[in-house]
Amino acid sequence: MEKYFSLRKNNDLYVYTIVNAGFYEGKQAAIAIEMMQNWAEKAKLKWGQGIGIGGGGMMSMISNSTDSKGTMKDVHIALTHLAENILTCKTADEIYTSPGIPRIVYKIGGEMGWRQSAKKQGLKTKDLFKMK
């Protein structure tokens, strides 16, 4: 793709990136966003904006929420800004979000998820801690 875009005469294309990480902090996505910035530069494309969304592990549980309140509030705001920038071909600083719940609640939820998944696979909690 780099070669294709670098050979084009008119590169008025912008690159916008969303990184949905499983870490609590969206800032953990900074390196992935930086990689996309570097790729855009090598492909001679304009950098638009990147968004790092933390708490990716819980997104499937709340994905039906279109609310601009609660746990999805910051994600909703970030995606709204990104959409506006895409529509107007503007650049902006990166945005990093974390879930609208305390970190400990996110961690406990993740641990519960692992146990439920193991149970569905016919395993017991102690099986998660066995070394082979």
PDB file of N, CA and C in Angstrom, residues 1-99:
ATOM      1  N   MET A   1       0.818  -1.185   0.000  1.00  0.00           N
ATOM      2  CA  MET A   1       0.000   0.000   0.000  1.00  0.00           C
ATOM      3  C   MET A   1       0.866   1.254   0.000  1.00  0.00           C
ATOM      4  N   GLU A   2       1.987   1.201   0.736  1.00  0.00           N
ATOM      5  CA  GLU A   2       2.871   2.365   0.750  1.00  0.00           C
ATOM      6  C   GLU A   2       3.276   2.733  -0.666  1.00  0.00           C
ATOM      7  N   LYS A   3       3.688   1.725  -1.439  1.00  0.00           N
ATOM      8  CA  LYS A   3       4.142   1.971  -2.806  1.00  0.00           C
ATOM      9  C   LYS A   3       3.012   2.558  -3.645  1.00  0.00           C
ATOM     10  N   TYR A   4       1.824   1.986  -3.531  1.00  0.00           N
ATOM     11  CA  TYR A   4       0.677   2.471  -4.301  1.00  0.00           C
ATOM     12  C   TYR A   4       0.412   3.943  -4.012  1.00  0.00           C
ATOM     13  N   PHE A   5       0.311   4.296  -2.734  1.00  0.00           N
ATOM     14  CA  PHE A   5      -0.007   5.672  -2.388  1.00  0.00           C
ATOM     15  C   PHE A   5       1.148   6.622  -2.683  1.00  0.00           C
ATOM     16  N   SER A   6       2.393   6.163  -2.508  1.00  0.00           N
ATOM     17  CA  SER A   6       3.529   7.055  -2.749  1.00  0.00           C
ATOM     18  C   SER A   6       3.695   7.381  -4.231  1.00  0.00           C
ATOM     19  N   LEU A   7       3.180   6.537  -5.123  1.00  0.00           N
ATOM     20  CA  LEU A   7       3.269   6.794  -6.560  1.00  0.00           C
ATOM     21  C   LEU A   7       2.127   7.673  -7.082  1.00  0.00           C
ATOM     22  N   ARG A   8       1.115   7.863  -6.284  1.00  0.00           N
ATOM     23  CA  ARG A   8      -0.019   8.698  -6.710  1.00  0.00           C
ATOM     24  C   ARG A   8       0.400  10.159  -6.768  1.00  0.00           C
ATOM     25  N   LYS A   9      -0.130  10.876  -7.737  1.00  0.00           N
ATOM     26  CA  LYS A   9       0.212  12.300  -7.882  1.00  0.00           C
ATOM     27  C   LYS A   9      -0.508  13.149  -6.833  1.00  0.00           C
ATOM     28  N   ASN A  10      -1.780  12.884  -6.614  1.00  0.00           N
ATOM     29  CA  ASN A  10      -2.584  13.694  -5.709  1.00  0.00           C
ATOM     30  C   ASN A  10      -2.917  12.877  -4.467  1.00  0.00           C
ATOM     31  N   ASN A  11      -2.253  13.201  -3.388  1.00  0.00           N
ATOM     32  CA  ASN A  11      -2.476  12.457  -2.150  1.00  0.00           C
ATOM     33  C   ASN A  11      -3.177  13.320  -1.110  1.00  0.00           C
ATOM     34  N   ASP A  12      -4.352  13.786  -1.437  1.00  0.00           N
ATOM     35  CA  ASP A  12      -5.141  14.550  -0.480  1.00  0.00           C
ATOM     36  C   ASP A  12      -5.999  13.625   0.371  1.00  0.00           C
ATOM     37  N   LEU A  13      -5.455  12.482   0.682  1.00  0.00           N
ATOM     38  CA  LEU A  13      -6.160  11.525   1.517  1.00  0.00           C
ATOM     39  C   LEU A  13      -5.659  11.635   2.952  1.00  0.00           C
ATOM     40  N   TYR A  14      -6.586  11.530   3.883  1.00  0.00           N
ATOM     41  CA  TYR A  14      -6.256  11.590   5.300  1.00  0.00           C
ATOM     42  C   TYR A  14      -6.385  10.201   5.906  1.00  0.00           C
ATOM     43  N   VAL A  15      -5.552   9.932   6.889  1.00  0.00           N
ATOM     44  CA  VAL A  15      -5.618   8.666   7.615  1.00  0.00           C
ATOM     45  C   VAL A  15      -6.123   8.959   9.024  1.00  0.00           C
ATOM     46  N   TYR A  16      -7.186   8.263   9.396  1.00  0.00           N
ATOM     47  CA  TYR A  16      -7.754   8.342  10.739  1.00  0.00           C
ATOM     48  C   TYR A  16      -7.717   6.937  11.324  1.00  0.00           C
ATOM     49  N   THR A  17      -7.376   6.832  12.580  1.00  0.00           N
ATOM     50  CA  THR A  17      -7.178   5.518  13.189  1.00  0.00           C
ATOM     51  C   THR A  17      -7.917   5.391  14.513  1.00  0.00           C
ATOM     52  N   ILE A  18      -8.546   4.228  14.702  1.00  0.00           N
ATOM     53  CA  ILE A  18      -9.149   3.884  15.989  1.00  0.00           C
ATOM     54  C   ILE A  18      -8.474   2.607  16.472  1.00  0.00           C
ATOM     55  N   VAL A  19      -7.935   2.647  17.681  1.00  0.00           N
ATOM     56  CA  VAL A  19      -7.329   1.463  18.281  1.00  0.00           C
ATOM     57  C   VAL A  19      -8.123   1.129  19.540  1.00  0.00           C
ATOM     58  N   ASN A  20      -8.738  -0.035  19.535  1.00  0.00           N
ATOM     59  CA  ASN A  20      -9.534  -0.503  20.667  1.00  0.00           C
ATOM     60  C   ASN A  20      -8.719  -1.554  21.400  1.00  0.00           C
ATOM     61  N   ALA A  21      -8.148  -1.162  22.527  1.00  0.00           N
ATOM     62  CA  ALA A  21      -7.261  -2.064  23.259  1.00  0.00           C
ATOM     63  C   ALA A  21      -7.983  -2.719  24.433  1.00  0.00           C
ATOM     64  N   GLY A  22      -7.483  -3.844  24.858  1.00  0.00           N
ATOM     65  CA  GLY A  22      -8.057  -4.529  26.011  1.00  0.00           C
ATOM     66  C   GLY A  22      -7.566  -3.966  27.330  1.00  0.00           C
ATOM     67  N   PHE A  23      -6.549  -3.117  27.271  1.00  0.00           N
ATOM     68  CA  PHE A  23      -6.051  -2.494  28.493  1.00  0.00           C
ATOM     69  C   PHE A  23      -7.068  -1.487  29.010  1.00  0.00           C
ATOM     70  N   TYR A  24      -7.033  -1.209  30.293  1.00  0.00           N
ATOM     71  CA  TYR A  24      -7.951  -0.233  30.881  1.00  0.00           C
ATOM     72  C   TYR A  24      -7.697   1.160  30.299  1.00  0.00           C
ATOM     73  N   GLU A  25      -6.429   1.522  30.184  1.00  0.00           N
ATOM     74  CA  GLU A  25      -6.071   2.860  29.721  1.00  0.00           C
ATOM     75  C   GLU A  25      -5.989   2.904  28.198  1.00  0.00           C
ATOM     76  N   GLY A  26      -6.695   3.842  27.598  1.00  0.00           N
ATOM     77  CA  GLY A  26      -6.615   4.023  26.156  1.00  0.00           C
ATOM     78  C   GLY A  26      -5.238   4.479  25.712  1.00  0.00           C
ATOM     79  N   LYS A  27      -4.492   5.104  26.612  1.00  0.00           N
ATOM     80  CA  LYS A  27      -3.141   5.596  26.308  1.00  0.00           C
ATOM     81  C   LYS A  27      -2.212   4.446  25.907  1.00  0.00           C
ATOM     82  N   GLN A  28      -2.564   3.215  26.289  1.00  0.00           N
ATOM     83  CA  GLN A  28      -1.758   2.054  25.912  1.00  0.00           C
ATOM     84  C   GLN A  28      -1.732   1.865  24.394  1.00  0.00           C
ATOM     85  N   ALA A  29      -2.656   2.504  23.693  1.00  0.00           N
ATOM     86  CA  ALA A  29      -2.740   2.387  22.233  1.00  0.00           C
ATOM     87  C   ALA A  29      -1.830   3.383  21.515  1.00  0.00           C
ATOM     88  N   ALA A  30      -1.102   4.189  22.268  1.00  0.00           N
ATOM     89  CA  ALA A  30      -0.286   5.251  21.667  1.00  0.00           C
ATOM     90  C   ALA A  30       0.735   4.717  20.663  1.00  0.00           C
ATOM     91  N   ILE A  31       1.362   3.599  20.954  1.00  0.00           N
ATOM     92  CA  ILE A  31       2.379   3.060  20.043  1.00  0.00           C
ATOM     93  C   ILE A  31       1.740   2.597  18.739  1.00  0.00           C
ATOM     94  N   ALA A  32       0.583   1.955  18.826  1.00  0.00           N
ATOM     95  CA  ALA A  32      -0.109   1.514  17.606  1.00  0.00           C
ATOM     96  C   ALA A  32      -0.518   2.719  16.760  1.00  0.00           C
ATOM     97  N   ILE A  33      -0.963   3.781  17.404  1.00  0.00           N
ATOM     98  CA  ILE A  33      -1.336   4.995  16.670  1.00  0.00           C
ATOM     99  C   ILE A  33      -0.100   5.617  16.030  1.00  0.00           C
ATOM    100  N   GLU A  34       1.005   5.624  16.757  1.00  0.00           N
ATOM    101  CA  GLU A  34       2.253   6.159  16.205  1.00  0.00           C
ATOM    102  C   GLU A  34       2.705   5.349  14.986  1.00  0.00           C
ATOM    103  N   MET A  35       2.500   4.047  15.022  1.00  0.00           N
ATOM    104  CA  MET A  35       2.843   3.207  13.870  1.00  0.00           C
ATOM    105  C   MET A  35       2.009   3.607  12.654  1.00  0.00           C
ATOM    106  N   MET A  36       0.743   3.906  12.867  1.00  0.00           N
ATOM    107  CA  MET A  36      -0.114   4.342  11.764  1.00  0.00           C
ATOM    108  C   MET A  36       0.324   5.710  11.241  1.00  0.00           C
ATOM    109  N   GLN A  37       0.740   6.594  12.139  1.00  0.00           N
ATOM    110  CA  GLN A  37       1.255   7.900  11.708  1.00  0.00           C
ATOM    111  C   GLN A  37       2.488   7.715  10.827  1.00  0.00           C
ATOM    112  N   ASN A  38       3.383   6.840  11.236  1.00  0.00           N
ATOM    113  CA  ASN A  38       4.591   6.575  10.449  1.00  0.00           C
ATOM    114  C   ASN A  38       4.238   5.994   9.091  1.00  0.00           C
ATOM    115  N   TRP A  39       3.278   5.066   9.060  1.00  0.00           N
ATOM    116  CA  TRP A  39       2.854   4.479   7.791  1.00  0.00           C
ATOM    117  C   TRP A  39       2.272   5.554   6.877  1.00  0.00           C
ATOM    118  N   ALA A  40       1.435   6.421   7.432  1.00  0.00           N
ATOM    119  CA  ALA A  40       0.827   7.487   6.627  1.00  0.00           C
ATOM    120  C   ALA A  40       1.908   8.382   6.026  1.00  0.00           C
ATOM    121  N   GLU A  41       2.911   8.693   6.815  1.00  0.00           N
ATOM    122  CA  GLU A  41       4.004   9.539   6.325  1.00  0.00           C
ATOM    123  C   GLU A  41       4.761   8.849   5.189  1.00  0.00           C
ATOM    124  N   LYS A  42       5.081   7.577   5.360  1.00  0.00           N
ATOM    125  CA  LYS A  42       5.806   6.843   4.314  1.00  0.00           C
ATOM    126  C   LYS A  42       4.970   6.688   3.049  1.00  0.00           C
ATOM    127  N   ALA A  43       3.665   6.591   3.216  1.00  0.00           N
ATOM    128  CA  ALA A  43       2.769   6.455   2.063  1.00  0.00           C
ATOM    129  C   ALA A  43       2.410   7.823   1.481  1.00  0.00           C
ATOM    130  N   LYS A  44       2.984   8.874   2.056  1.00  0.00           N
ATOM    131  CA  LYS A  44       2.749  10.252   1.617  1.00  0.00           C
ATOM    132  C   LYS A  44       1.270  10.630   1.708  1.00  0.00           C
ATOM    133  N   LEU A  45       0.665  10.220   2.816  1.00  0.00           N
ATOM    134  CA  LEU A  45      -0.722  10.572   3.105  1.00  0.00           C
ATOM    135  C   LEU A  45      -0.738  11.543   4.275  1.00  0.00           C
ATOM    136  N   LYS A  46      -1.813  12.272   4.402  1.00  0.00           N
ATOM    137  CA  LYS A  46      -1.937  13.240   5.492  1.00  0.00           C
ATOM    138  C   LYS A  46      -2.483  12.540   6.735  1.00  0.00           C
ATOM    139  N   TRP A  47      -1.929  12.911   7.879  1.00  0.00           N
ATOM    140  CA  TRP A  47      -2.401  12.343   9.132  1.00  0.00           C
ATOM    141  C   TRP A  47      -3.592  13.156   9.623  1.00  0.00           C
ATOM    142  N   GLY A  48      -4.661  12.447   9.952  1.00  0.00           N
ATOM    143  CA  GLY A  48      -5.864  13.099  10.449  1.00  0.00           C
ATOM    144  C   GLY A  48      -5.927  13.090  11.962  1.00  0.00           C
ATOM    145  N   GLN A  49      -6.112  11.905  12.521  1.00  0.00           N
ATOM    146  CA  GLN A  49      -6.255  11.804  13.967  1.00  0.00           C
ATOM    147  C   GLN A  49      -6.280  10.334  14.373  1.00  0.00           C
ATOM    148  N   GLY A  50      -5.916  10.083  15.606  1.00  0.00           N
ATOM    149  CA  GLY A  50      -6.013   8.740  16.165  1.00  0.00           C
ATOM    150  C   GLY A  50      -6.770   8.769  17.473  1.00  0.00           C
ATOM    151  N   ILE A  51      -7.499   7.688  17.724  1.00  0.00           N
ATOM    152  CA  ILE A  51      -8.219   7.547  18.985  1.00  0.00           C
ATOM    153  C   ILE A  51      -7.815   6.222  19.610  1.00  0.00           C
ATOM    154  N   GLY A  52      -7.415   6.260  20.874  1.00  0.00           N
ATOM    155  CA  GLY A  52      -7.102   5.054  21.631  1.00  0.00           C
ATOM    156  C   GLY A  52      -8.202   4.815  22.645  1.00  0.00           C
ATOM    157  N   ILE A  53      -8.888   3.690  22.494  1.00  0.00           N
ATOM    158  CA  ILE A  53     -10.012   3.371  23.375  1.00  0.00           C
ATOM    159  C   ILE A  53      -9.584   2.269  24.330  1.00  0.00           C
ATOM    160  N   GLY A  54      -9.605   2.562  25.614  1.00  0.00           N
ATOM    161  CA  GLY A  54      -9.287   1.558  26.618  1.00  0.00           C
ATOM    162  C   GLY A  54     -10.528   0.765  26.996  1.00  0.00           C
ATOM    163  N   GLY A  55     -10.302  -0.350  27.648  1.00  0.00           N
ATOM    164  CA  GLY A  55     -11.425  -1.167  28.106  1.00  0.00           C
ATOM    165  C   GLY A  55     -12.070  -1.984  27.020  1.00  0.00           C
ATOM    166  N   GLY A  56     -11.303  -2.362  26.022  1.00  0.00           N
ATOM    167  CA  GLY A  56     -11.853  -3.110  24.896  1.00  0.00           C
ATOM    168  C   GLY A  56     -12.528  -4.404  25.286  1.00  0.00           C
ATOM    169  N   GLY A  57     -12.092  -4.983  26.401  1.00  0.00           N
ATOM    170  CA  GLY A  57     -12.678  -6.233  26.852  1.00  0.00           C
ATOM    171  C   GLY A  57     -14.138  -6.125  27.229  1.00  0.00           C
ATOM    172  N   MET A  58     -14.583  -4.946  27.584  1.00  0.00           N
ATOM    173  CA  MET A  58     -15.983  -4.794  27.980  1.00  0.00           C
ATOM    174  C   MET A  58     -16.849  -4.222  26.866  1.00  0.00           C
ATOM    175  N   MET A  59     -16.242  -3.885  25.746  1.00  0.00           N
ATOM    176  CA  MET A  59     -17.001  -3.250  24.669  1.00  0.00           C
ATOM    177  C   MET A  59     -18.120  -4.136  24.138  1.00  0.00           C
ATOM    178  N   SER A  60     -17.884  -5.430  24.050  1.00  0.00           N
ATOM    179  CA  SER A  60     -18.929  -6.304  23.514  1.00  0.00           C
ATOM    180  C   SER A  60     -20.128  -6.376  24.447  1.00  0.00           C
ATOM    181  N   MET A  61     -19.908  -6.176  25.720  1.00  0.00           N
ATOM    182  CA  MET A  61     -21.005  -6.221  26.682  1.00  0.00           C
ATOM    183  C   MET A  61     -21.883  -4.983  26.615  1.00  0.00           C
ATOM    184  N   ILE A  62     -21.300  -3.871  26.221  1.00  0.00           N
ATOM    185  CA  ILE A  62     -22.060  -2.625  26.210  1.00  0.00           C
ATOM    186  C   ILE A  62     -22.174  -2.041  24.812  1.00  0.00           C
ATOM    187  N   SER A  63     -21.911  -2.842  23.801  1.00  0.00           N
ATOM    188  CA  SER A  63     -21.870  -2.333  22.429  1.00  0.00           C
ATOM    189  C   SER A  63     -23.224  -1.843  21.931  1.00  0.00           C
ATOM    190  N   ASN A  64     -24.314  -2.258  22.545  1.00  0.00           N
ATOM    191  CA  ASN A  64     -25.633  -1.793  22.121  1.00  0.00           C
ATOM    192  C   ASN A  64     -25.951  -0.407  22.652  1.00  0.00           C
ATOM    193  N   SER A  65     -25.101   0.104  23.506  1.00  0.00           N
ATOM    194  CA  SER A  65     -25.339   1.405  24.112  1.00  0.00           C
ATOM    195  C   SER A  65     -24.942   2.515  23.145  1.00  0.00           C
ATOM    196  N   THR A  66     -25.902   3.343  22.799  1.00  0.00           N
ATOM    197  CA  THR A  66     -25.599   4.516  21.969  1.00  0.00           C
ATOM    198  C   THR A  66     -25.637   5.759  22.842  1.00  0.00           C
ATOM    199  N   ASP A  67     -25.661   5.517  24.122  1.00  0.00           N
ATOM    200  CA  ASP A  67     -25.743   6.574  25.117  1.00  0.00           C
ATOM    201  C   ASP A  67     -24.508   7.458  25.099  1.00  0.00           C
ATOM    202  N   SER A  68     -24.714   8.712  25.364  1.00  0.00           N
ATOM    203  CA  SER A  68     -23.570   9.601  25.554  1.00  0.00           C
ATOM    204  C   SER A  68     -23.372   9.822  27.051  1.00  0.00           C
ATOM    205  N   LYS A  69     -23.834   8.868  27.837  1.00  0.00           N
ATOM    206  CA  LYS A  69     -23.696   8.930  29.295  1.00  0.00           C
ATOM    207  C   LYS A  69     -23.069   7.635  29.790  1.00  0.00           C
ATOM    208  N   GLY A  70     -22.728   7.613  31.050  1.00  0.00           N
ATOM    209  CA  GLY A  70     -22.261   6.381  31.679  1.00  0.00           C
ATOM    210  C   GLY A  70     -20.925   5.893  31.159  1.00  0.00           C
ATOM    211  N   THR A  71     -20.804   4.564  31.072  1.00  0.00           N
ATOM    212  CA  THR A  71     -19.521   3.950  30.730  1.00  0.00           C
ATOM    213  C   THR A  71     -19.054   4.301  29.323  1.00  0.00           C
ATOM    214  N   MET A  72     -19.974   4.640  28.439  1.00  0.00           N
ATOM    215  CA  MET A  72     -19.626   4.930  27.040  1.00  0.00           C
ATOM    216  C   MET A  72     -19.425   6.420  26.754  1.00  0.00           C
ATOM    217  N   LYS A  73     -19.600   7.259  27.755  1.00  0.00           N
ATOM    218  CA  LYS A  73     -19.585   8.711  27.533  1.00  0.00           C
ATOM    219  C   LYS A  73     -18.328   9.192  26.797  1.00  0.00           C
ATOM    220  N   ASP A  74     -17.152   8.863  27.321  1.00  0.00           N
ATOM    221  CA  ASP A  74     -15.908   9.361  26.718  1.00  0.00           C
ATOM    222  C   ASP A  74     -15.674   8.790  25.322  1.00  0.00           C
ATOM    223  N   VAL A  75     -16.053   7.528  25.123  1.00  0.00           N
ATOM    224  CA  VAL A  75     -15.923   6.915  23.795  1.00  0.00           C
ATOM    225  C   VAL A  75     -16.846   7.624  22.815  1.00  0.00           C
ATOM    226  N   HIS A  76     -18.066   7.888  23.243  1.00  0.00           N
ATOM    227  CA  HIS A  76     -19.040   8.583  22.396  1.00  0.00           C
ATOM    228  C   HIS A  76     -18.511   9.961  21.985  1.00  0.00           C
ATOM    229  N   ILE A  77     -17.973  10.699  22.939  1.00  0.00           N
ATOM    230  CA  ILE A  77     -17.430  12.036  22.658  1.00  0.00           C
ATOM    231  C   ILE A  77     -16.263  11.936  21.671  1.00  0.00           C
ATOM    232  N   ALA A  78     -15.352  10.993  21.911  1.00  0.00           N
ATOM    233  CA  ALA A  78     -14.185  10.832  21.028  1.00  0.00           C
ATOM    234  C   ALA A  78     -14.609  10.475  19.612  1.00  0.00           C
ATOM    235  N   LEU A  79     -15.550   9.542  19.473  1.00  0.00           N
ATOM    236  CA  LEU A  79     -16.000   9.135  18.140  1.00  0.00           C
ATOM    237  C   LEU A  79     -16.752  10.255  17.432  1.00  0.00           C
ATOM    238  N   THR A  80     -17.479  11.067  18.187  1.00  0.00           N
ATOM    239  CA  THR A  80     -18.170  12.219  17.599  1.00  0.00           C
ATOM    240  C   THR A  80     -17.161  13.213  17.039  1.00  0.00           C
ATOM    241  N   HIS A  81     -16.102  13.500  17.814  1.00  0.00           N
ATOM    242  CA  HIS A  81     -15.045  14.406  17.327  1.00  0.00           C
ATOM    243  C   HIS A  81     -14.368  13.833  16.084  1.00  0.00           C
ATOM    244  N   LEU A  82     -14.069  12.547  16.114  1.00  0.00           N
ATOM    245  CA  LEU A  82     -13.423  11.908  14.971  1.00  0.00           C
ATOM    246  C   LEU A  82     -14.303  12.005  13.731  1.00  0.00           C
ATOM    247  N   ALA A  83     -15.588  11.721  13.877  1.00  0.00           N
ATOM    248  CA  ALA A  83     -16.511  11.788  12.735  1.00  0.00           C
ATOM    249  C   ALA A  83     -16.566  13.197  12.154  1.00  0.00           C
ATOM    250  N   GLU A  84     -16.609  14.200  13.023  1.00  0.00           N
ATOM    251  CA  GLU A  84     -16.619  15.593  12.554  1.00  0.00           C
ATOM    252  C   GLU A  84     -15.338  15.908  11.784  1.00  0.00           C
ATOM    253  N   ASN A  85     -14.208  15.442  12.284  1.00  0.00           N
ATOM    254  CA  ASN A  85     -12.928  15.701  11.614  1.00  0.00           C
ATOM    255  C   ASN A  85     -12.832  14.983  10.277  1.00  0.00           C
ATOM    256  N   ILE A  86     -13.364  13.775  10.202  1.00  0.00           N
ATOM    257  CA  ILE A  86     -13.361  13.044   8.930  1.00  0.00           C
ATOM    258  C   ILE A  86     -14.215  13.776   7.904  1.00  0.00           C
ATOM    259  N   LEU A  87     -15.394  14.211   8.313  1.00  0.00           N
ATOM    260  CA  LEU A  87     -16.311  14.882   7.382  1.00  0.00           C
ATOM    261  C   LEU A  87     -15.771  16.206   6.867  1.00  0.00           C
ATOM    262  N   THR A  88     -14.930  16.862   7.663  1.00  0.00           N
ATOM    263  CA  THR A  88     -14.395  18.168   7.274  1.00  0.00           C
ATOM    264  C   THR A  88     -12.918  18.107   6.875  1.00  0.00           C
ATOM    265  N   CYS A  89     -12.362  16.900   6.800  1.00  0.00           N
ATOM    266  CA  CYS A  89     -10.942  16.698   6.452  1.00  0.00           C
ATOM    267  C   CYS A  89     -10.020  17.531   7.331  1.00  0.00           C
ATOM    268  N   LYS A  90     -10.269  17.506   8.618  1.00  0.00           N
ATOM    269  CA  LYS A  90      -9.434  18.240   9.567  1.00  0.00           C
ATOM    270  C   LYS A  90      -8.513  17.285  10.303  1.00  0.00           C
ATOM    271  N   THR A  91      -7.433  17.850  10.797  1.00  0.00           N
ATOM    272  CA  THR A  91      -6.535  17.092  11.659  1.00  0.00           C
ATOM    273  C   THR A  91      -6.781  17.528  13.097  1.00  0.00           C
ATOM    274  N   ALA A  92      -6.439  16.666  14.021  1.00  0.00           N
ATOM    275  CA  ALA A  92      -6.617  16.991  15.436  1.00  0.00           C
ATOM    276  C   ALA A  92      -5.672  16.134  16.263  1.00  0.00           C
ATOM    277  N   ASP A  93      -5.504  16.527  17.506  1.00  0.00           N
ATOM    278  CA  ASP A  93      -4.673  15.751  18.424  1.00  0.00           C
ATOM    279  C   ASP A  93      -5.329  14.407  18.716  1.00  0.00           C
ATOM    280  N   GLU A  94      -4.503  13.474  19.123  1.00  0.00           N
ATOM    281  CA  GLU A  94      -5.018  12.154  19.481  1.00  0.00           C
ATOM    282  C   GLU A  94      -5.888  12.263  20.734  1.00  0.00           C
ATOM    283  N   ILE A  95      -6.848  11.356  20.835  1.00  0.00           N
ATOM    284  CA  ILE A  95      -7.728  11.289  21.999  1.00  0.00           C
ATOM    285  C   ILE A  95      -7.595   9.890  22.584  1.00  0.00           C
ATOM    286  N   TYR A  96      -7.441   9.827  23.895  1.00  0.00           N
ATOM    287  CA  TYR A  96      -7.351   8.543  24.583  1.00  0.00           C
ATOM    288  C   TYR A  96      -8.452   8.481  25.634  1.00  0.00           C
ATOM    289  N   THR A  97      -9.198   7.382  25.633  1.00  0.00           N
ATOM    290  CA  THR A  97     -10.289   7.230  26.590  1.00  0.00           C
ATOM    291  C   THR A  97     -10.089   5.975  27.432  1.00  0.00           C
ATOM    292  N   SER A  98     -10.673   5.993  28.605  1.00  0.00           N
ATOM    293  CA  SER A  98     -10.715   4.829  29.483  1.00  0.00           C
ATOM    294  C   SER A  98     -12.171   4.594  29.851  1.00  0.00           C
ATOM    295  N   PRO A  99     -12.516   3.385  30.293  1.00  0.00           N
ATOM    296  CA  PRO A  99     -13.912   3.110  30.642  1.00  0.00           C
ATOM    297  C   PRO A  99     -14.413   4.035  31.747  1.00  0.00           C
TER     298      PRO A  99
END
